[in-house]
Short mmCIF file of C-alpha atoms in Angstrom, two decimals:
data_model
loop_
_atom_site.label_atom_id
_atom_site.label_comp_id
_atom_site.label_asym_id
_atom_site.label_seq_id
_atom_site.Cartn_x
_atom_site.Cartn_y
_atom_site.Cartn_z
CA MET A 1 6.08 32.08 -16.43
CA PRO A 2 9.53 30.52 -16.01
CA ALA A 3 11.98 31.66 -18.68
CA ARG A 4 13.19 29.06 -21.15
CA VAL A 5 16.80 28.55 -22.18
CA PRO A 6 17.02 29.36 -25.90
CA GLU A 7 18.06 26.60 -28.28
CA PRO A 8 21.71 27.11 -29.32
CA SER A 9 22.57 27.83 -32.92
CA THR A 10 23.94 25.13 -35.18
CA SER A 11 27.17 27.01 -35.87
CA ARG A 12 30.30 24.87 -36.00
CA LEU A 13 33.14 24.80 -33.50
CA SER A 14 36.02 27.09 -34.42
CA GLY A 15 38.39 26.41 -31.55
CA SER A 16 39.94 23.43 -29.78
CA ALA A 17 37.81 20.30 -29.44
CA ASP A 18 39.67 19.36 -26.26
CA ALA A 19 38.83 22.71 -24.69
CA ALA A 20 35.19 22.35 -25.72
CA VAL A 21 34.95 18.89 -24.16
CA ARG A 22 36.48 20.20 -20.95
CA ALA A 23 33.88 22.96 -20.91
CA VAL A 24 31.08 20.40 -21.20
CA LYS A 25 32.50 18.34 -18.33
CA GLU A 26 32.93 21.41 -16.12
CA ALA A 27 29.42 22.68 -16.84
CA ALA A 28 27.89 19.27 -16.08
CA ALA A 29 29.86 19.09 -12.82
CA GLN A 30 28.68 22.60 -11.91
CA VAL A 31 25.04 21.64 -12.50
CA GLU A 32 25.43 18.42 -10.55
CA ALA A 33 26.93 20.29 -7.60
CA ASP A 34 24.13 22.87 -7.65
CA LEU A 35 21.38 20.25 -7.71
CA ALA A 36 23.12 18.16 -5.03
CA GLU A 37 23.36 21.25 -2.83
CA ARG A 38 19.63 21.86 -3.32
CA ALA A 39 18.94 18.23 -2.42
CA GLY A 40 20.87 18.74 0.80
CA ARG A 41 18.62 21.68 1.72
CA ALA A 42 15.40 19.86 0.79
CA SER A 43 13.65 16.96 2.47
CA GLY A 44 11.29 14.10 1.64
CA THR A 45 10.17 13.65 -1.94
CA ALA A 46 11.76 16.96 -2.94
CA ALA A 47 15.19 15.75 -1.83
CA ASP A 48 14.71 12.46 -3.70
CA VAL A 49 13.75 14.24 -6.92
CA LEU A 50 16.70 16.61 -6.72
CA ALA A 51 19.11 13.76 -5.96
CA VAL A 52 17.91 11.83 -9.01
CA THR A 53 18.19 14.93 -11.21
CA ALA A 54 21.71 15.60 -9.90
CA ALA A 55 22.63 12.01 -10.80
CA MET A 56 21.41 12.66 -14.35
CA ALA A 57 23.76 15.64 -14.64
CA ALA A 58 26.60 13.42 -13.41
CA ASP A 59 25.79 10.59 -15.83
CA PRO A 60 28.94 10.07 -17.91
CA THR A 61 26.82 8.78 -20.80
CA LEU A 62 25.40 12.26 -21.51
CA VAL A 63 28.82 13.94 -21.31
CA ALA A 64 30.38 11.25 -23.50
CA ALA A 65 27.65 11.61 -26.13
CA ALA A 66 28.14 15.38 -26.18
CA ALA A 67 31.93 14.98 -26.40
CA ARG A 68 31.54 12.67 -29.39
CA ARG A 69 29.45 15.29 -31.18
CA VAL A 70 32.07 17.92 -30.45
CA ARG A 71 34.91 15.82 -31.86
CA GLU A 72 33.16 14.09 -34.77
CA ASP A 73 30.68 16.77 -35.88
CA ARG A 74 32.62 19.85 -34.73
CA LEU A 75 29.58 21.14 -32.80
CA THR A 76 29.90 23.86 -30.21
CA PRO A 77 29.72 22.59 -26.59
CA GLU A 78 26.22 23.96 -26.04
CA ARG A 79 24.88 22.54 -29.31
CA ALA A 80 26.50 19.17 -28.63
CA VAL A 81 24.84 18.98 -25.19
CA TRP A 82 21.50 20.05 -26.66
CA ASP A 83 21.55 17.34 -29.32
CA ALA A 84 22.91 14.60 -27.06
CA ALA A 85 20.29 15.25 -24.39
CA GLY A 86 17.56 15.48 -27.01
CA SER A 87 18.50 12.03 -28.28
CA VAL A 88 18.33 10.56 -24.75
CA ALA A 89 14.97 12.23 -24.08
CA THR A 90 13.52 10.86 -27.32
CA GLN A 91 14.64 7.34 -26.39
CA LEU A 92 13.03 7.66 -22.94
CA GLU A 93 9.76 8.87 -24.45
CA ALA A 94 9.70 5.84 -26.73
CA LEU A 95 9.86 3.55 -23.68
CA GLY A 96 6.51 4.77 -22.38
CA PRO A 97 5.60 5.41 -18.74
CA PRO A 98 7.13 5.81 -16.28
CA MET A 99 10.48 6.26 -18.05
CA SER A 100 8.92 8.80 -20.42
CA GLU A 101 8.53 10.98 -17.33
CA ARG A 102 12.32 11.19 -17.09
CA ALA A 103 12.50 12.79 -20.54
CA ARG A 104 11.41 16.12 -19.11
CA ASP A 105 14.06 15.84 -16.39
CA VAL A 106 16.75 15.14 -19.01
CA ARG A 107 15.71 18.28 -20.89
CA ASP A 108 15.80 20.23 -17.63
CA VAL A 109 19.38 19.05 -17.01
CA ARG A 110 20.20 19.92 -20.64
CA ASP A 111 18.92 23.46 -20.18
CA ARG A 112 20.93 23.91 -17.00
CA ILE A 113 24.16 22.70 -18.62
CA VAL A 114 23.58 24.86 -21.70
CA ALA A 115 22.94 27.87 -19.46
CA ALA A 116 26.19 27.20 -17.62
CA LEU A 117 28.04 27.03 -20.94
CA THR A 118 26.53 30.15 -22.48
CA GLY A 119 25.91 32.39 -19.49
CA ALA A 120 22.16 32.35 -20.12
CA VAL A 121 19.72 32.56 -17.23
CA PRO A 122 19.28 28.97 -16.00
CA PRO A 123 15.86 27.38 -15.69
CA GLY A 124 14.03 28.56 -12.64
CA VAL A 125 11.03 30.35 -11.24
CA PRO A 126 10.79 34.14 -11.52
CA ASP A 127 10.92 36.26 -8.38
CA PRO A 128 8.67 39.32 -8.77
CA GLY A 129 9.18 40.31 -5.14
CA HIS A 130 5.65 39.45 -3.97
CA PRO A 131 3.39 36.36 -3.66
CA PHE A 132 2.05 35.15 -6.98
CA VAL A 133 0.36 32.31 -8.89
CA LEU A 134 2.89 30.48 -11.06
CA VAL A 135 1.62 29.70 -14.56
CA ALA A 136 3.65 27.52 -16.91
CA SER A 137 3.33 25.17 -19.83
CA ASP A 138 5.00 22.62 -17.58
CA LEU A 139 7.27 22.73 -14.56
CA ALA A 140 10.31 20.57 -13.94
CA PRO A 141 10.24 18.66 -10.63
CA ALA A 142 13.67 20.12 -9.79
CA ASP A 143 12.16 23.62 -9.85
CA THR A 144 8.96 22.58 -8.10
CA ALA A 145 10.94 21.00 -5.27
CA MET A 146 12.43 24.34 -4.25
CA LEU A 147 9.29 26.48 -4.34
CA ASP A 148 8.45 28.57 -1.29
CA PRO A 149 4.71 28.24 -0.45
CA ALA A 150 4.80 31.72 1.07
CA VAL A 151 5.76 33.15 -2.32
CA VAL A 152 4.20 30.76 -4.85
CA THR A 153 0.60 30.62 -3.67
CA ALA A 154 -0.65 28.29 -6.43
CA ILE A 155 0.51 26.56 -9.62
CA VAL A 156 -1.33 26.31 -12.94
CA THR A 157 0.12 24.29 -15.83
CA ALA A 158 -1.02 23.44 -19.34
CA ARG A 159 0.62 20.02 -19.26
CA GLY A 160 1.18 17.19 -16.79
CA GLY A 161 -1.22 15.04 -14.85
CA PRO A 162 -2.74 15.08 -11.35
CA THR A 163 -0.41 12.30 -10.17
CA SER A 164 2.73 13.58 -11.92
CA HIS A 165 5.83 14.21 -9.81
CA MET A 166 5.29 17.95 -10.16
CA ALA A 167 1.72 17.70 -8.83
CA ILE A 168 2.78 15.40 -5.98
CA LEU A 169 5.57 17.78 -4.97
CA ALA A 170 3.16 20.72 -5.03
CA ARG A 171 0.75 18.91 -2.71
CA ALA A 172 3.58 17.94 -0.38
CA LEU A 173 4.49 21.64 -0.14
CA GLY A 174 0.87 22.59 0.44
CA ILE A 175 0.65 24.56 -2.82
CA PRO A 176 -2.69 24.27 -4.67
CA ALA A 177 -2.06 23.03 -8.19
CA VAL A 178 -4.28 22.75 -11.25
CA VAL A 179 -2.63 20.79 -14.05
CA ALA A 180 -3.46 20.13 -17.70
CA LEU A 181 -5.69 23.22 -17.78
CA PRO A 182 -6.76 24.15 -21.32
CA GLY A 183 -5.82 27.75 -22.01
CA ALA A 184 -3.50 27.97 -19.01
CA THR A 185 -0.88 29.90 -20.95
CA ASP A 186 -3.51 32.48 -21.94
CA LEU A 187 -3.51 33.79 -18.37
CA ALA A 188 -1.88 37.21 -18.38
CA ASP A 189 0.85 38.52 -16.11
CA GLY A 190 -0.79 40.54 -13.33
CA GLU A 191 -4.24 38.98 -13.82
CA GLU A 192 -6.09 38.13 -10.58
CA VAL A 193 -7.32 34.54 -10.30
CA VAL A 194 -8.64 32.16 -7.65
CA VAL A 195 -7.09 28.69 -7.88
CA ASP A 196 -9.00 25.83 -6.26
CA GLY A 197 -6.68 22.82 -6.11
CA MET A 198 -9.43 20.63 -4.63
CA ALA A 199 -11.88 21.31 -7.45
CA GLY A 200 -9.22 21.66 -10.14
CA THR A 201 -10.57 25.04 -11.25
CA VAL A 202 -9.22 28.50 -11.97
CA VAL A 203 -11.61 31.45 -11.66
CA ARG A 204 -10.67 34.46 -13.77
CA ALA A 205 -11.87 37.94 -12.77
CA PRO A 206 -13.08 36.63 -9.38
CA THR A 207 -15.66 38.56 -7.39
CA ALA A 208 -15.05 39.75 -3.84
CA ASP A 209 -17.14 36.81 -2.61
CA ASP A 210 -14.97 34.37 -4.60
CA VAL A 211 -11.82 35.74 -2.99
CA GLU A 212 -13.28 35.81 0.52
CA GLY A 213 -14.59 32.26 0.17
CA ALA A 214 -11.15 31.06 -0.87
CA ARG A 215 -9.56 32.78 2.14
CA ARG A 216 -12.03 31.14 4.51
CA ARG A 217 -11.31 27.68 3.11
CA VAL A 218 -7.58 28.19 3.53
CA THR A 219 -7.78 29.22 7.19
CA ALA A 220 -10.68 27.09 8.47
CA ALA A 221 -9.19 23.64 8.95
CA THR A 222 -7.20 22.53 12.01
CA PHE A 223 -5.94 19.10 13.05
CA ASP A 224 -5.78 17.74 16.59
CA GLY A 225 -4.27 14.40 15.65
CA ARG A 226 -7.52 12.45 15.30
CA GLY A 227 -9.66 11.58 12.31
CA MET A 228 -13.32 10.94 13.02
CA THR A 229 -16.66 11.09 11.29
CA ARG A 230 -19.47 13.19 12.71
CA ASP A 231 -20.99 10.20 14.48
CA GLY A 232 -17.72 9.06 16.07
CA THR A 233 -16.33 6.47 13.64
CA GLU A 234 -12.55 6.71 13.91
CA VAL A 235 -10.47 6.93 10.74
CA GLU A 236 -6.73 6.75 11.20
CA LEU A 237 -5.12 9.81 9.58
CA VAL A 238 -1.37 9.41 9.31
CA ALA A 239 1.50 10.79 7.26
CA ASN A 240 3.67 9.85 4.31
CA VAL A 241 7.33 10.54 5.07
CA ALA A 242 10.51 10.02 3.10
CA ASP A 243 13.33 10.92 5.49
CA PRO A 244 14.02 12.15 9.05
CA ALA A 245 13.27 15.80 8.24
CA ALA A 246 9.88 14.84 6.81
CA ALA A 247 9.19 12.68 9.87
CA GLU A 248 9.92 15.62 12.15
CA ALA A 249 7.57 17.82 10.11
CA ALA A 250 4.84 15.16 10.21
CA ALA A 251 5.06 14.83 13.98
CA ALA A 252 4.93 18.62 14.33
CA ALA A 253 1.80 18.69 12.16
CA GLY A 254 0.03 16.37 14.59
CA ALA A 255 0.34 13.09 12.71
CA ARG A 256 0.08 10.25 15.23
CA GLY A 257 1.83 7.79 13.01
CA VAL A 258 3.21 7.03 9.55
CA GLY A 259 1.26 5.11 6.93
CA LEU A 260 4.10 5.15 4.40
CA PHE A 261 7.77 5.49 5.23
CA ARG A 262 9.61 5.51 1.90
CA THR A 263 13.08 4.09 2.45
CA GLU A 264 14.50 5.06 -0.95
CA PHE A 265 16.31 8.10 0.49
CA CYS A 266 18.99 5.73 1.79
CA PHE A 267 19.64 4.29 -1.67
CA LEU A 268 18.98 6.91 -4.39
CA GLY A 269 21.92 8.60 -6.06
CA ARG A 270 24.37 5.96 -4.83
CA GLY A 271 26.53 3.58 -6.81
CA GLU A 272 26.48 0.91 -4.12
CA GLU A 273 24.09 -0.39 -1.50
CA PRO A 274 24.24 1.37 1.89
CA SER A 275 25.52 -0.78 4.74
CA ILE A 276 23.20 -2.29 7.34
CA GLU A 277 24.66 0.10 9.90
CA GLU A 278 23.89 3.13 7.71
CA GLN A 279 20.34 1.95 7.19
CA VAL A 280 19.76 1.33 10.91
CA THR A 281 20.89 4.87 11.72
CA ALA A 282 18.65 6.35 9.03
CA TYR A 283 15.57 4.33 10.00
CA ARG A 284 15.98 5.12 13.70
CA ALA A 285 16.07 8.82 12.87
CA VAL A 286 12.54 8.45 11.48
CA LEU A 287 11.16 6.01 14.07
CA SER A 288 12.34 8.19 16.95
CA HIS A 289 9.74 10.84 16.10
CA PHE A 290 6.86 8.42 16.74
CA PRO A 291 7.37 6.70 20.11
CA ASP A 292 4.64 4.12 20.77
CA ARG A 293 3.04 5.01 17.42
CA ARG A 294 2.69 2.91 14.31
CA VAL A 295 5.16 3.41 11.47
CA VAL A 296 4.60 1.44 8.26
CA VAL A 297 7.96 0.95 6.58
CA ARG A 298 7.94 0.20 2.85
CA THR A 299 10.87 -1.83 1.63
CA LEU A 300 12.94 -0.46 -1.23
CA ASP A 301 10.81 0.53 -4.21
CA ALA A 302 13.51 0.55 -6.89
CA GLY A 303 13.08 0.25 -10.63
CA ALA A 304 11.02 2.05 -13.28
CA ASP A 305 11.59 5.78 -12.58
CA LYS A 306 13.93 4.99 -9.64
CA PRO A 307 16.71 2.88 -11.17
CA LEU A 308 19.67 1.77 -9.04
CA ARG A 309 22.91 0.63 -10.66
CA PHE A 310 23.53 -2.15 -8.15
CA LEU A 311 20.01 -3.56 -8.23
CA THR A 312 17.91 -2.90 -11.34
CA PRO A 313 18.54 -3.81 -15.02
CA GLU A 314 20.40 -1.22 -17.08
CA HIS A 315 17.75 -1.33 -19.79
CA GLU A 316 14.19 -2.60 -20.04
CA ASP A 317 11.90 -2.00 -22.98
CA ASN A 318 8.96 -1.32 -20.67
CA PRO A 319 10.28 -0.67 -17.15
CA ALA A 320 6.85 0.22 -15.72
CA LEU A 321 5.97 -3.43 -16.27
CA GLY A 322 9.43 -4.71 -15.47
CA VAL A 323 11.67 -5.50 -12.52
CA ARG A 324 10.63 -3.04 -9.83
CA GLY A 325 9.70 -3.08 -6.16
CA LEU A 326 9.64 -6.54 -4.60
CA ARG A 327 10.50 -8.10 -7.96
CA THR A 328 14.13 -6.97 -7.54
CA ALA A 329 14.43 -9.54 -4.74
CA VAL A 330 14.22 -12.40 -7.23
CA ALA A 331 17.71 -11.67 -8.56
CA HIS A 332 18.98 -9.90 -5.42
CA PRO A 333 17.41 -11.54 -2.35
CA ASP A 334 20.41 -10.47 -0.28
CA VAL A 335 19.53 -6.77 -0.66
CA LEU A 336 16.04 -7.35 0.74
CA ASP A 337 17.44 -9.59 3.48
CA ARG A 338 19.88 -6.90 4.62
CA GLN A 339 17.19 -4.22 4.55
CA LEU A 340 14.85 -6.33 6.67
CA ASP A 341 17.75 -6.94 9.07
CA ALA A 342 18.29 -3.18 9.34
CA ILE A 343 14.58 -2.48 9.84
CA ALA A 344 14.40 -5.11 12.60
CA GLN A 345 17.44 -3.65 14.38
CA ALA A 346 16.01 -0.14 14.16
CA ALA A 347 12.64 -1.34 15.45
CA ALA A 348 14.29 -3.08 18.41
CA ALA A 349 16.19 0.10 19.31
CA GLU A 350 13.12 2.40 19.22
CA SER A 351 9.65 2.20 20.75
CA ALA A 352 7.66 2.81 17.56
CA GLU A 353 5.31 0.03 16.47
CA VAL A 354 6.91 -1.06 13.20
CA TRP A 355 4.94 -2.69 10.40
CA VAL A 356 6.65 -3.57 7.09
CA MET A 357 5.17 -3.76 3.61
CA ALA A 358 6.44 -4.67 0.17
CA PRO A 359 5.82 -2.62 -3.00
CA MET A 360 4.60 -3.95 -6.35
CA VAL A 361 3.11 -7.24 -5.18
CA ALA A 362 0.95 -9.04 -7.76
CA THR A 363 0.66 -12.66 -6.62
CA VAL A 364 -0.12 -14.72 -3.54
CA ASP A 365 3.27 -16.42 -3.78
CA GLU A 366 5.01 -13.04 -3.54
CA ALA A 367 2.94 -12.10 -0.49
CA ARG A 368 3.60 -15.45 1.21
CA ASP A 369 7.35 -15.29 0.57
CA PHE A 370 7.57 -11.72 1.82
CA ALA A 371 5.68 -12.58 5.01
CA ALA A 372 8.09 -15.47 5.60
CA ALA A 373 11.10 -13.21 5.05
CA CYS A 374 9.75 -10.68 7.55
CA ALA A 375 9.00 -13.39 10.11
CA ALA A 376 12.57 -14.69 9.79
CA HIS A 377 13.74 -11.31 11.04
CA GLY A 378 11.20 -11.12 13.85
CA LEU A 379 9.01 -8.59 12.02
CA GLU A 380 5.54 -9.86 12.86
CA GLN A 381 3.36 -7.33 11.05
CA SER A 382 3.96 -7.72 7.32
CA GLY A 383 1.83 -6.31 4.54
CA VAL A 384 1.67 -5.54 0.84
CA MET A 385 1.09 -2.59 -1.41
CA ILE A 386 -1.88 -2.98 -3.72
CA GLU A 387 -0.79 -1.13 -6.85
CA THR A 388 -1.95 -3.45 -9.61
CA PRO A 389 -5.44 -4.56 -10.63
CA ALA A 390 -4.26 -8.15 -10.06
CA ALA A 391 -3.48 -7.44 -6.41
CA ALA A 392 -6.80 -5.66 -5.87
CA LEU A 393 -8.78 -8.49 -7.42
CA GLN A 394 -6.85 -11.09 -5.40
CA ALA A 395 -6.87 -9.14 -2.14
CA ARG A 396 -8.90 -11.79 -0.32
CA HIS A 397 -6.15 -14.31 -1.06
CA LEU A 398 -3.23 -11.94 -0.46
CA LEU A 399 -4.60 -10.94 2.94
CA ALA A 400 -4.79 -14.55 4.00
CA GLU A 401 -0.98 -14.45 3.90
CA VAL A 402 -0.19 -11.00 5.35
CA SER A 403 -1.55 -8.78 8.12
CA PHE A 404 -2.52 -5.65 6.19
CA ALA A 405 -2.52 -3.88 2.84
CA SER A 406 -2.08 -0.34 1.62
CA LEU A 407 -3.49 0.92 -1.66
CA GLY A 408 -1.00 2.88 -3.76
CA THR A 409 -3.56 4.76 -5.79
CA ASN A 410 -1.09 6.52 -8.10
CA ASP A 411 0.15 3.31 -9.67
CA LEU A 412 -3.20 1.56 -9.30
CA THR A 413 -4.76 4.33 -11.38
CA GLN A 414 -1.95 4.29 -13.95
CA TYR A 415 -2.12 0.53 -14.44
CA THR A 416 -5.91 0.33 -14.41
CA MET A 417 -6.42 3.12 -16.94
CA ALA A 418 -3.26 2.43 -19.02
CA ALA A 419 -2.49 6.15 -18.74
CA ASP A 420 0.91 7.74 -18.12
CA ARG A 421 0.35 9.97 -15.13
CA ASP A 422 2.55 12.74 -16.59
CA LEU A 423 0.90 13.09 -19.99
CA ALA A 424 -1.54 15.97 -20.36
CA GLY A 425 -3.25 14.13 -23.21
CA VAL A 426 -4.48 11.44 -20.80
CA ALA A 427 -4.82 13.58 -17.68
CA ALA A 428 -8.57 12.99 -17.62
CA LEU A 429 -7.86 9.28 -17.24
CA SER A 430 -5.18 9.70 -14.56
CA THR A 431 -7.44 10.29 -11.59
CA PRO A 432 -8.47 7.98 -8.74
CA TRP A 433 -12.03 9.23 -9.26
CA GLN A 434 -12.29 6.81 -12.16
CA PRO A 435 -15.16 4.40 -11.36
CA ALA A 436 -13.01 1.43 -12.38
CA VAL A 437 -10.31 2.43 -9.88
CA LEU A 438 -12.85 2.96 -7.09
CA GLU A 439 -14.40 -0.42 -7.82
CA LEU A 440 -10.96 -2.00 -7.34
CA VAL A 441 -10.61 -0.13 -4.04
CA ARG A 442 -13.95 -1.59 -2.95
CA VAL A 443 -12.91 -5.12 -3.90
CA ALA A 444 -9.60 -4.78 -2.06
CA CYS A 445 -11.30 -3.51 1.10
CA GLU A 446 -13.84 -6.33 0.88
CA GLY A 447 -10.96 -8.80 0.70
CA GLY A 448 -9.38 -7.27 3.80
CA ALA A 449 -12.67 -7.36 5.71
CA MET A 450 -12.93 -11.12 5.12
CA HIS A 451 -9.83 -11.57 7.29
CA GLY A 452 -10.27 -8.62 9.63
CA ALA A 453 -7.20 -7.08 8.01
CA PRO A 454 -6.89 -3.28 7.72
CA VAL A 455 -6.64 -1.78 4.24
CA GLY A 456 -5.37 1.79 4.00
CA VAL A 457 -4.62 4.26 1.25
CA CYS A 458 -1.21 5.89 0.97
CA GLY A 459 -1.46 7.28 -2.56
CA GLU A 460 -2.31 10.85 -3.47
CA ALA A 461 -6.01 10.00 -3.28
CA ALA A 462 -5.75 10.03 0.52
CA ALA A 463 -4.95 13.76 0.48
CA ASP A 464 -8.10 14.70 -1.47
CA PRO A 465 -10.65 16.01 1.07
CA LEU A 466 -13.54 15.30 -1.31
CA LEU A 467 -12.45 11.72 -1.95
CA ALA A 468 -11.66 10.88 1.68
CA PRO A 469 -15.26 10.16 2.79
CA VAL A 470 -15.78 8.07 -0.35
CA LEU A 471 -12.75 5.95 0.50
CA VAL A 472 -14.02 5.50 4.05
CA GLY A 473 -17.38 4.45 2.63
CA LEU A 474 -15.63 1.88 0.44
CA GLY A 475 -14.07 0.30 3.53
CA VAL A 476 -10.66 2.00 3.82
CA THR A 477 -9.48 2.03 7.44
CA SER A 478 -6.66 4.58 7.28
CA LEU A 479 -5.54 7.46 5.09
CA SER A 480 -1.87 8.39 4.81
CA MET A 481 -0.94 11.68 3.19
CA THR A 482 1.33 14.68 3.09
CA PRO A 483 1.11 16.31 6.54
CA ARG A 484 -0.20 19.55 5.03
CA ALA A 485 -3.39 17.77 3.96
CA LEU A 486 -4.26 16.31 7.38
CA ALA A 487 -6.32 19.25 8.59
CA ASP A 488 -8.45 19.53 5.44
CA VAL A 489 -9.17 15.80 5.33
CA ALA A 490 -10.01 15.71 9.04
CA SER A 491 -12.36 18.69 8.63
CA THR A 492 -14.25 17.01 5.78
CA LEU A 493 -14.64 13.71 7.64
CA ALA A 494 -15.89 15.52 10.73
CA GLY A 495 -18.79 16.87 8.69
CA VAL A 496 -20.18 13.50 7.54
CA SER A 497 -21.50 10.40 9.28
CA ARG A 498 -20.36 6.84 8.62
CA ASP A 499 -23.65 6.13 6.86
CA GLU A 500 -23.22 9.20 4.66
CA CYS A 501 -19.74 7.98 3.69
CA ALA A 502 -21.26 4.66 2.66
CA GLU A 503 -23.94 6.45 0.66
CA LEU A 504 -21.32 8.58 -1.12
CA ALA A 505 -19.43 5.41 -1.99
CA ARG A 506 -22.55 3.82 -3.47
CA THR A 507 -23.21 7.00 -5.44
CA VAL A 508 -19.78 7.16 -7.09
CA LEU A 509 -19.84 3.47 -7.97
CA GLU A 510 -23.04 4.10 -9.90
CA CYS A 511 -21.45 6.95 -11.88
CA SER A 512 -20.23 6.19 -15.36
CA THR A 513 -17.43 8.78 -15.49
CA ALA A 514 -14.81 10.24 -13.16
CA GLN A 515 -16.19 13.75 -13.65
CA ALA A 516 -19.70 12.63 -12.78
CA ALA A 517 -18.41 10.92 -9.63
CA ARG A 518 -16.52 13.99 -8.50
CA ASP A 519 -19.40 16.32 -9.30
CA ALA A 520 -21.83 14.15 -7.34
CA VAL A 521 -19.66 14.24 -4.23
CA ARG A 522 -18.87 17.92 -4.59
CA GLU A 523 -22.57 18.72 -4.82
CA ARG A 524 -23.30 16.72 -1.66
CA LEU A 525 -20.42 18.10 0.40
CA LEU A 526 -19.93 21.67 -0.78
CA THR A 527 -23.46 22.93 -1.44
#
C-alpha cells in the first residue's frame, strides 16, 4: 500500500516567521514543478489531471492561508500547510459533487508540500522491484496517472467509485481496477489474488484454473479496426482522445476514428484563453492521425471539476448543477465563437471528417443555438452530449435540431442516481448498469431513431465488454472508449447476434437492480 505522510505535530514555531513563509512558498513551487514535469511526460486524461493538480499547488490562496497561520498562530510551516489545506478540503466537501472530488486532490497536494518541508517520503506508489497488485484505501489521481501497467498489474481500493477519476485513469492505462471493495485493506502483502476488473471481483487464494483462466482472458482479444456482431451488424468502435499523443496511440491501436475528442487540454492550467492560432495547431495535431476518418470534437467542457479563471465563476454553491459546459457560452459567447472558428480552420486544413458536439445540453433552445453557431462557421455536422435526464427524455426534440448525439454515461449516471461518483458510500449507485440509467439510454436512442440520427456512447460504459451488447440492443450506434478496451469490446460483440443484443437489452430493462442486470448478462455471456 502507498505510504502516507504523517500528520505534523502541533508544536509552535521557534524561529523566524519570514523564513517559515519562504519555506512554504519554496516547497509549494517545488511540488508544482514536479507535477508539471509529470504532466509533460503524460498524455490524455493523465496529463489533464496532473496539470490541474499542479495548478492547485501553485494556487496562491493555499500558500497565503498557510502564511497567515505561520504569522498569526506561530505554527510551523508544515503544520500551517496541513491546517490550511484541511480547511480548503472541508469546504470543497461541503459543496458536494463534483467539487467534493477535488478535496482528495487538495489533501494530496498538502501531503506533497509537507513532505517537501519535512524531508518525509512524498506520496507515491511503492516499487517492490516486480509486478504487483496495488491495494490502497484510496489512490490520488496524480499517482494513478503515472502508473506503469507493466508493473502495476491491477488496482484494488476500499474507497472511490467506478466512474471516479482514479478508476477512469486506470481503465485508460489498461489496468484492471476494483473499487469500493469491502475488506480491501485486509489483503496481505505477498498474498496471491486474481483481480477481474470486468466483474469487479477479487479472488483470494486462487486455484491454478483461476489463474490460467485470467491469463487466457488477458491474451485472447485482438482488434482489426472493425466492430461487428456475429451476424454482421456493424457497430462503430472508436476512441476517446484528449491530446495529440493520445490520438497517435488510438490510431496505433486500430481505432478508425474518434468518438470523443476532449479539447480541454488546450485550456486547463492556463490563466488566459489560448489564441485561435494555438488552438488550430493543437486540433490539427489530433485530426492528422485520422485522415478521411470521423473525429467528433467536443467543445470546451469547463466548469464543475474543471474551473477556468477566465471563463467560469470563482465560486458556486453547487457547481455540478451550475455554469459548466455549453452554459459558459451564455456569459462568454466569444470564447465559444473563437473555438468554433479554430475547429473550422483545423478541419479545412486536414482531411478528417469533423463533427462537433456541445457538452451539458439540457434544452432544445440550447441545441438549436449551438447548431446555428456551428453552421455560421461552416461546421455542418453538429451534435449534443446527453448527460442529463432532461436531455435523454427530450432526445426526440433535441435531435430534430442537431445531427447526432453522444451519451456521456458518467454524468448521466451521476445526475440520474444523485450519487457522487467518487464516494464509496454510494458506489453501488454509481454504475451505468442501473435500470433507470439504461431506460434513459433506450429513450435517447429511440429519439434518435425517429430522425435517423446516430446516438453513440462515449462514457466509461462504452469500455465495459459486458455492457456493450446491451447498449447495442438498446439502439446505440457507436461506442467510443479508451483504445485499450477496443479489443475486448470487439471480441464480445463478435460472439453475439443483433437479435441476442436486443434480447439482452430487454432482459436488463426488466431487472429491478443494477446487480441483477449485470448478473443476468454475465450469466448469458460468460457461462
